[in-house]
Amino acid sequence: MTTAPTLDGLRHRASGKVRDIYEVDEAHLLLVATDRISAFDVVLDDPIPGRGTVLTALTQFWLERTADLVPGHLVGWRAADLPPGARHLAGRAMLVRRLEMLPFECIARGYLVGSGWKEYRAGGTVCGIPLPEGLREADKLPEPLFTPSTKAISGHDENVSEQVVASHLGAELASRLHELTIAVYRRGAEYTAERGILLADTKFEFGLANGQVVLADEVLTPDSSRFWPASSWRPGASPPSFDKQFVRDWATQSGWDKNPPAPEIPEDIVAQTRERYVTAYEKLTGESFGAWLDRVA
Ligand code: PZK
């Protein structure tokens, strides 16, 4: 059993698989991305140095570029913006506005993969939305779909129709989440396409602040999205997420049965995976990772 992480002067509130949340004050939280990585749903013991910073840098990058569509929760991310007890985490910590989180994951899908492909194969629909016949795995969808899911308490999330969202939140809020999810997805997909990267799908989380919808959590990172090199996309097969590929390939060929504990990740796999994250950041943003680190300090 692991103990709750502690930060000077901050109360630990919750932890996800690879992130932690702390309370700052009545209006703010601190989100910390660790360098931990999961493969096949198991968190590995060996961190990937820089991974948490790349994910944080990407979220900051995208929130800046979607602020005209929807306000974001990010309040500060430079060392000087953070509570004193968290300044040593600058780069992988975000000071965010505390929101009333909405209990649905807002997923946009531009391509037919994952649970969407499974549902389509079984009955021709994705989240209850009927699609044309004859689509193949990883085909581009005629239009990006809003495919919300419930946040399951344990295990995997369950896809639901927009009507289910509307029955919980009201038709007006459900429709606003739909519109924002597709608008932010389109913004991301257009941008990455110019850089030779397809945004297959992505998950957003929204919250409310004084009745206003705010984009929260991480935004358009490899943990919340499927990015594909445009050059490797072909319908009929689903390319794996680029970032965890080394780790997954290594885990598969090592003979590990995918039950915890995972074996130690070899040094060269750690190094190559770190390189992937840094390269992904630079390719997506067109900026050097070093420049971001300088801005954070
Ligand atoms: C919030 N999570 C997910 C769980 C994590 C993250 N701005 C916000 N206001 C209130 N609550 C949240 C947010 C955000 N973002 C996000 N849970 C609550 C989560 C565990 C660890 F790092």
Short mmCIF file of C-alpha atoms and ligand atoms in Angstrom, two decimals:
data_model
loop_
_atom_site.label_atom_id
_atom_site.label_comp_id
_atom_site.label_asym_id
_atom_site.label_seq_id
_atom_site.Cartn_x
_atom_site.Cartn_y
_atom_site.Cartn_z
CA MET A 1 0.00 0.00 0.00
CA THR A 2 1.28 3.46 -0.83
CA THR A 3 0.84 6.51 1.37
CA ALA A 4 -0.77 9.76 0.23
CA PRO A 5 1.76 12.17 -1.23
CA THR A 6 2.39 15.26 0.88
CA LEU A 7 3.20 18.84 -0.06
CA ASP A 8 4.11 21.52 2.45
CA GLY A 9 1.02 23.50 3.40
CA LEU A 10 -1.35 21.67 1.01
CA ARG A 11 -3.91 19.04 1.82
CA HIS A 12 -3.94 16.01 -0.47
CA ARG A 13 -7.39 15.60 -1.99
CA ALA A 14 -7.27 12.76 -4.50
CA SER A 15 -4.98 10.75 -6.72
CA GLY A 16 -5.52 9.26 -10.10
CA LYS A 17 -3.33 6.56 -11.58
CA VAL A 18 -0.51 8.96 -12.41
CA ARG A 19 -1.60 12.32 -10.97
CA ASP A 20 -2.39 13.94 -7.66
CA ILE A 21 -4.69 16.77 -6.61
CA TYR A 22 -4.18 19.08 -3.63
CA GLU A 23 -6.35 21.74 -2.06
CA VAL A 24 -4.89 25.25 -2.20
CA ASP A 25 -7.77 27.42 -0.96
CA GLU A 26 -11.57 27.61 -1.32
CA ALA A 27 -11.25 28.66 -4.94
CA HIS A 28 -8.18 26.76 -6.17
CA LEU A 29 -6.68 23.29 -6.52
CA LEU A 30 -3.22 22.12 -7.52
CA LEU A 31 -2.99 19.37 -10.15
CA VAL A 32 0.33 17.55 -10.20
CA ALA A 33 1.30 15.25 -13.05
CA THR A 34 3.83 12.65 -11.95
CA ASP A 35 6.38 10.99 -14.23
CA ARG A 36 4.71 7.63 -13.70
CA ILE A 37 3.38 5.72 -16.70
CA SER A 38 0.85 2.93 -17.02
CA ALA A 39 0.84 0.11 -19.54
CA PHE A 40 -2.02 -2.33 -19.90
CA ASP A 41 -3.70 -0.52 -16.99
CA VAL A 42 -0.82 -1.21 -14.58
CA VAL A 43 1.22 1.70 -13.19
CA LEU A 44 4.88 0.83 -13.63
CA ASP A 45 7.47 1.34 -10.89
CA ASP A 46 9.98 3.20 -13.03
CA PRO A 47 9.14 6.80 -13.93
CA ILE A 48 9.75 8.37 -17.35
CA PRO A 49 11.62 11.58 -16.45
CA GLY A 50 9.94 14.59 -18.05
CA ARG A 51 6.68 12.84 -18.86
CA GLY A 52 4.64 14.82 -16.31
CA THR A 53 6.13 18.07 -17.58
CA VAL A 54 5.33 17.27 -21.23
CA LEU A 55 1.71 16.52 -20.35
CA THR A 56 1.46 19.75 -18.34
CA ALA A 57 3.14 21.78 -21.10
CA LEU A 58 0.70 20.40 -23.69
CA THR A 59 -2.32 21.23 -21.53
CA GLN A 60 -1.04 24.79 -21.05
CA PHE A 61 -0.38 25.09 -24.81
CA TRP A 62 -3.87 23.94 -25.77
CA LEU A 63 -5.75 25.92 -23.13
CA GLU A 64 -4.08 29.06 -24.49
CA ARG A 65 -5.23 28.12 -28.00
CA THR A 66 -8.81 27.28 -27.11
CA ALA A 67 -9.54 30.17 -24.74
CA ASP A 68 -11.58 31.93 -27.44
CA LEU A 69 -13.91 28.88 -27.58
CA VAL A 70 -14.31 28.18 -23.86
CA PRO A 71 -12.62 29.47 -20.69
CA GLY A 72 -10.10 27.04 -19.17
CA HIS A 73 -9.46 26.24 -15.52
CA LEU A 74 -5.72 27.02 -15.60
CA VAL A 75 -4.82 29.94 -13.35
CA GLY A 76 -1.03 29.58 -13.05
CA TRP A 77 1.80 27.24 -13.98
CA ARG A 78 5.00 29.27 -13.63
CA ALA A 79 7.00 28.67 -10.45
CA ALA A 80 6.08 32.11 -9.10
CA ASP A 81 2.32 31.38 -9.58
CA LEU A 82 2.42 28.24 -7.45
CA PRO A 83 1.98 27.99 -3.69
CA PRO A 84 5.44 28.09 -2.03
CA GLY A 85 5.23 24.42 -1.01
CA ALA A 86 4.77 23.40 -4.65
CA ARG A 87 7.32 25.58 -6.47
CA HIS A 88 9.77 22.71 -6.73
CA LEU A 89 7.18 20.99 -8.95
CA ALA A 90 7.10 23.84 -11.49
CA GLY A 91 6.62 22.34 -14.94
CA ARG A 92 4.36 19.54 -13.84
CA ALA A 93 2.00 21.42 -11.53
CA MET A 94 -1.01 23.53 -12.47
CA LEU A 95 -2.85 25.92 -10.20
CA VAL A 96 -6.47 25.62 -11.32
CA ARG A 97 -9.80 27.18 -10.54
CA ARG A 98 -11.87 24.89 -8.36
CA LEU A 99 -14.96 23.85 -10.29
CA GLU A 100 -18.09 21.87 -9.78
CA MET A 101 -17.12 19.00 -12.07
CA LEU A 102 -19.73 17.53 -14.41
CA PRO A 103 -20.05 13.75 -14.10
CA PHE A 104 -19.53 12.88 -17.78
CA GLU A 105 -16.45 12.43 -19.88
CA CYS A 106 -16.93 14.43 -23.05
CA ILE A 107 -15.37 12.45 -25.88
CA ALA A 108 -14.99 13.57 -29.47
CA ARG A 109 -14.23 10.94 -32.10
CA GLY A 110 -13.02 11.73 -35.57
CA TYR A 111 -12.08 8.15 -36.44
CA LEU A 112 -13.69 4.80 -35.75
CA VAL A 113 -11.51 3.06 -33.14
CA GLY A 114 -11.56 1.66 -29.64
CA SER A 115 -14.94 1.23 -27.96
CA GLY A 116 -16.57 3.14 -30.85
CA TRP A 117 -15.38 0.57 -33.36
CA LYS A 118 -16.55 -2.27 -31.08
CA GLU A 119 -20.04 -0.81 -30.76
CA TYR A 120 -20.26 -0.10 -34.49
CA ARG A 121 -19.23 -3.65 -35.37
CA ALA A 122 -21.84 -5.05 -33.00
CA GLY A 123 -24.78 -2.93 -34.18
CA GLY A 124 -23.86 -0.14 -36.57
CA THR A 125 -23.99 2.64 -33.97
CA VAL A 126 -21.56 4.61 -31.79
CA CYS A 127 -23.08 5.80 -28.52
CA GLY A 128 -26.44 5.09 -30.10
CA ILE A 129 -25.68 7.26 -33.15
CA PRO A 130 -26.37 5.31 -36.38
CA LEU A 131 -23.49 5.40 -38.88
CA PRO A 132 -23.28 4.47 -42.57
CA GLU A 133 -22.68 0.80 -43.37
CA GLY A 134 -19.35 -0.58 -44.47
CA LEU A 135 -16.99 1.50 -42.33
CA ARG A 136 -13.67 -0.12 -41.42
CA GLU A 137 -11.69 0.10 -38.21
CA ALA A 138 -9.89 3.48 -38.02
CA ASP A 139 -11.93 4.95 -40.88
CA LYS A 140 -12.45 8.69 -40.73
CA LEU A 141 -16.00 9.49 -39.63
CA PRO A 142 -18.13 11.70 -41.88
CA GLU A 143 -18.28 14.24 -39.04
CA PRO A 144 -16.67 14.14 -35.58
CA LEU A 145 -19.03 12.60 -33.05
CA PHE A 146 -19.84 13.65 -29.49
CA THR A 147 -19.78 10.36 -27.58
CA PRO A 148 -20.05 11.03 -23.84
CA SER A 149 -19.39 8.42 -21.20
CA THR A 150 -20.10 8.09 -17.52
CA LYS A 151 -17.20 8.17 -15.09
CA ALA A 152 -17.40 4.68 -13.70
CA ILE A 153 -16.50 4.39 -10.02
CA SER A 154 -14.21 1.50 -10.82
CA GLY A 155 -13.18 -0.13 -14.05
CA HIS A 156 -14.09 1.20 -17.43
CA ASP A 157 -16.33 4.03 -18.42
CA GLU A 158 -19.64 3.37 -20.08
CA ASN A 159 -20.66 5.09 -23.29
CA VAL A 160 -24.00 6.87 -23.07
CA SER A 161 -26.19 8.79 -25.47
CA GLU A 162 -26.50 12.57 -25.36
CA GLN A 163 -30.07 11.97 -24.14
CA VAL A 164 -28.67 10.39 -20.97
CA VAL A 165 -26.48 13.47 -20.41
CA ALA A 166 -29.53 15.66 -21.02
CA SER A 167 -31.63 13.71 -18.54
CA HIS A 168 -29.02 14.40 -15.82
CA LEU A 169 -27.90 17.92 -16.70
CA GLY A 170 -30.73 19.30 -18.81
CA ALA A 171 -30.93 19.60 -22.57
CA GLU A 172 -29.34 23.04 -22.67
CA LEU A 173 -26.17 22.09 -20.77
CA ALA A 174 -25.89 18.78 -22.65
CA SER A 175 -26.09 20.62 -25.94
CA ARG A 176 -23.47 23.16 -24.80
CA LEU A 177 -21.09 20.29 -23.85
CA HIS A 178 -21.67 18.74 -27.27
CA GLU A 179 -20.94 21.99 -29.08
CA LEU A 180 -17.79 22.75 -27.03
CA THR A 181 -16.45 19.20 -27.29
CA ILE A 182 -16.69 19.25 -31.08
CA ALA A 183 -15.36 22.81 -31.36
CA VAL A 184 -12.26 22.09 -29.25
CA TYR A 185 -11.70 18.78 -31.05
CA ARG A 186 -11.86 20.54 -34.44
CA ARG A 187 -9.43 23.20 -33.28
CA GLY A 188 -6.99 20.51 -32.11
CA ALA A 189 -7.43 18.30 -35.19
CA GLU A 190 -6.92 21.19 -37.63
CA TYR A 191 -3.81 22.28 -35.82
CA THR A 192 -2.20 18.83 -35.57
CA ALA A 193 -3.09 17.94 -39.17
CA GLU A 194 -0.87 20.82 -40.31
CA ARG A 195 1.93 19.04 -38.46
CA GLY A 196 1.34 15.61 -39.95
CA ILE A 197 -0.52 14.26 -36.95
CA LEU A 198 -4.09 12.97 -36.85
CA LEU A 199 -6.19 13.45 -33.73
CA ALA A 200 -8.22 10.24 -33.71
CA ASP A 201 -10.21 11.03 -30.59
CA THR A 202 -9.95 12.90 -27.33
CA LYS A 203 -11.60 13.21 -23.94
CA PHE A 204 -12.48 16.47 -22.21
CA GLU A 205 -13.73 17.18 -18.72
CA PHE A 206 -15.81 20.23 -18.01
CA GLY A 207 -16.90 21.91 -14.82
CA LEU A 208 -19.07 24.82 -13.79
CA ALA A 209 -18.03 28.09 -12.17
CA ASN A 210 -20.97 30.34 -11.35
CA GLY A 211 -23.03 28.49 -13.92
CA GLN A 212 -20.44 29.01 -16.66
CA VAL A 213 -18.94 25.96 -18.43
CA VAL A 214 -15.15 25.77 -18.00
CA LEU A 215 -12.71 23.33 -19.65
CA ALA A 216 -10.82 21.42 -16.94
CA ASP A 217 -8.33 18.64 -16.39
CA GLU A 218 -5.69 17.85 -19.01
CA VAL A 219 -6.36 18.95 -22.56
CA LEU A 220 -5.26 17.21 -25.77
CA THR A 221 -2.44 15.25 -24.15
CA PRO A 222 -1.38 11.73 -25.14
CA ASP A 223 -3.12 10.45 -21.98
CA SER A 224 -6.47 11.96 -22.98
CA SER A 225 -6.15 11.58 -26.75
CA ARG A 226 -5.11 9.26 -29.55
CA PHE A 227 -2.59 10.89 -31.86
CA TRP A 228 -1.48 9.08 -34.99
CA PRO A 229 1.30 9.97 -37.38
CA ALA A 230 -0.66 10.75 -40.58
CA SER A 231 1.86 8.66 -42.52
CA SER A 232 1.02 5.46 -40.62
CA TRP A 233 -2.77 5.78 -40.79
CA ARG A 234 -4.60 3.24 -42.90
CA PRO A 235 -8.19 2.05 -42.43
CA GLY A 236 -8.49 -1.59 -41.38
CA ALA A 237 -6.06 -1.44 -38.49
CA SER A 238 -5.71 0.78 -35.47
CA PRO A 239 -2.25 2.24 -34.96
CA PRO A 240 -1.28 2.19 -31.27
CA SER A 241 -0.76 5.40 -29.34
CA PHE A 242 2.70 6.58 -30.31
CA ASP A 243 3.87 7.50 -26.85
CA LYS A 244 3.61 4.23 -24.96
CA GLN A 245 4.70 2.08 -27.86
CA PHE A 246 8.22 1.32 -26.61
CA VAL A 247 6.94 0.43 -23.17
CA ARG A 248 4.12 -1.74 -24.50
CA ASP A 249 6.35 -3.53 -27.00
CA TRP A 250 8.95 -4.15 -24.32
CA ALA A 251 6.27 -5.32 -21.85
CA THR A 252 4.84 -7.71 -24.43
CA GLN A 253 8.13 -9.27 -25.49
CA SER A 254 9.47 -9.50 -21.90
CA GLY A 255 6.95 -12.24 -21.21
CA TRP A 256 5.26 -10.18 -18.45
CA ASP A 257 1.71 -11.47 -17.87
CA LYS A 258 0.41 -7.87 -17.47
CA ASN A 259 -0.53 -8.41 -13.84
CA PRO A 260 1.18 -6.29 -11.19
CA PRO A 261 3.97 -6.00 -10.32
CA ALA A 262 5.53 -5.09 -13.66
CA PRO A 263 9.19 -5.88 -14.25
CA GLU A 264 11.76 -3.08 -14.16
CA ILE A 265 11.82 -0.99 -17.36
CA PRO A 266 15.26 -1.19 -19.00
CA GLU A 267 17.23 2.07 -19.13
CA ASP A 268 17.17 2.33 -22.92
CA ILE A 269 13.38 1.89 -23.01
CA VAL A 270 13.01 4.67 -20.43
CA ALA A 271 15.32 6.91 -22.49
CA GLN A 272 13.58 6.22 -25.79
CA THR A 273 10.14 6.77 -24.24
CA ARG A 274 11.25 10.07 -22.72
CA GLU A 275 12.58 11.09 -26.14
CA ARG A 276 9.19 10.27 -27.68
CA TYR A 277 7.37 12.59 -25.29
CA VAL A 278 9.78 15.44 -25.85
CA THR A 279 9.65 15.00 -29.63
CA ALA A 280 5.86 14.81 -29.53
CA TYR A 281 5.74 18.09 -27.60
CA GLU A 282 8.07 19.78 -30.06
CA LYS A 283 6.33 18.42 -33.14
CA LEU A 284 2.87 19.33 -31.88
CA THR A 285 3.72 22.79 -30.62
CA GLY A 286 6.53 23.78 -32.96
CA GLU A 287 8.41 24.96 -29.86
CA SER A 288 11.45 23.54 -28.14
CA PHE A 289 10.84 21.75 -24.86
CA GLY A 290 13.79 23.67 -23.40
CA ALA A 291 12.01 26.94 -24.17
CA TRP A 292 9.02 25.79 -22.16
CA LEU A 293 11.23 24.82 -19.24
CA ASP A 294 12.76 28.30 -19.37
CA ARG A 295 9.32 29.93 -19.29
CA VAL A 296 8.30 27.87 -16.26
CA ALA A 297 11.29 28.78 -14.10
C1 PZK B 1 -11.00 17.57 -10.52
N1 PZK B 1 -10.31 15.56 -11.17
C2 PZK B 1 -9.70 14.45 -11.90
C3 PZK B 1 -8.55 12.94 -10.25
C4 PZK B 1 -6.15 14.17 -10.67
C5 PZK B 1 -7.27 14.57 -11.38
N2 PZK B 1 -10.69 22.38 -11.82
C6 PZK B 1 -11.15 21.35 -11.05
N3 PZK B 1 -11.99 21.64 -10.04
C7 PZK B 1 -12.45 20.66 -9.25
N4 PZK B 1 -12.12 19.38 -9.41
C8 PZK B 1 -11.29 18.99 -10.40
C9 PZK B 1 -10.78 19.99 -11.26
C10 PZK B 1 -9.89 19.67 -12.36
N5 PZK B 1 -9.20 19.38 -13.23
C11 PZK B 1 -10.33 16.85 -11.50
N6 PZK B 1 -10.93 15.39 -10.03
C12 PZK B 1 -11.38 16.61 -9.60
C13 PZK B 1 -8.48 13.98 -11.17
C14 PZK B 1 -7.40 12.53 -9.56
C15 PZK B 1 -6.19 13.14 -9.79
F1 PZK B 1 -5.00 14.80 -10.84
#
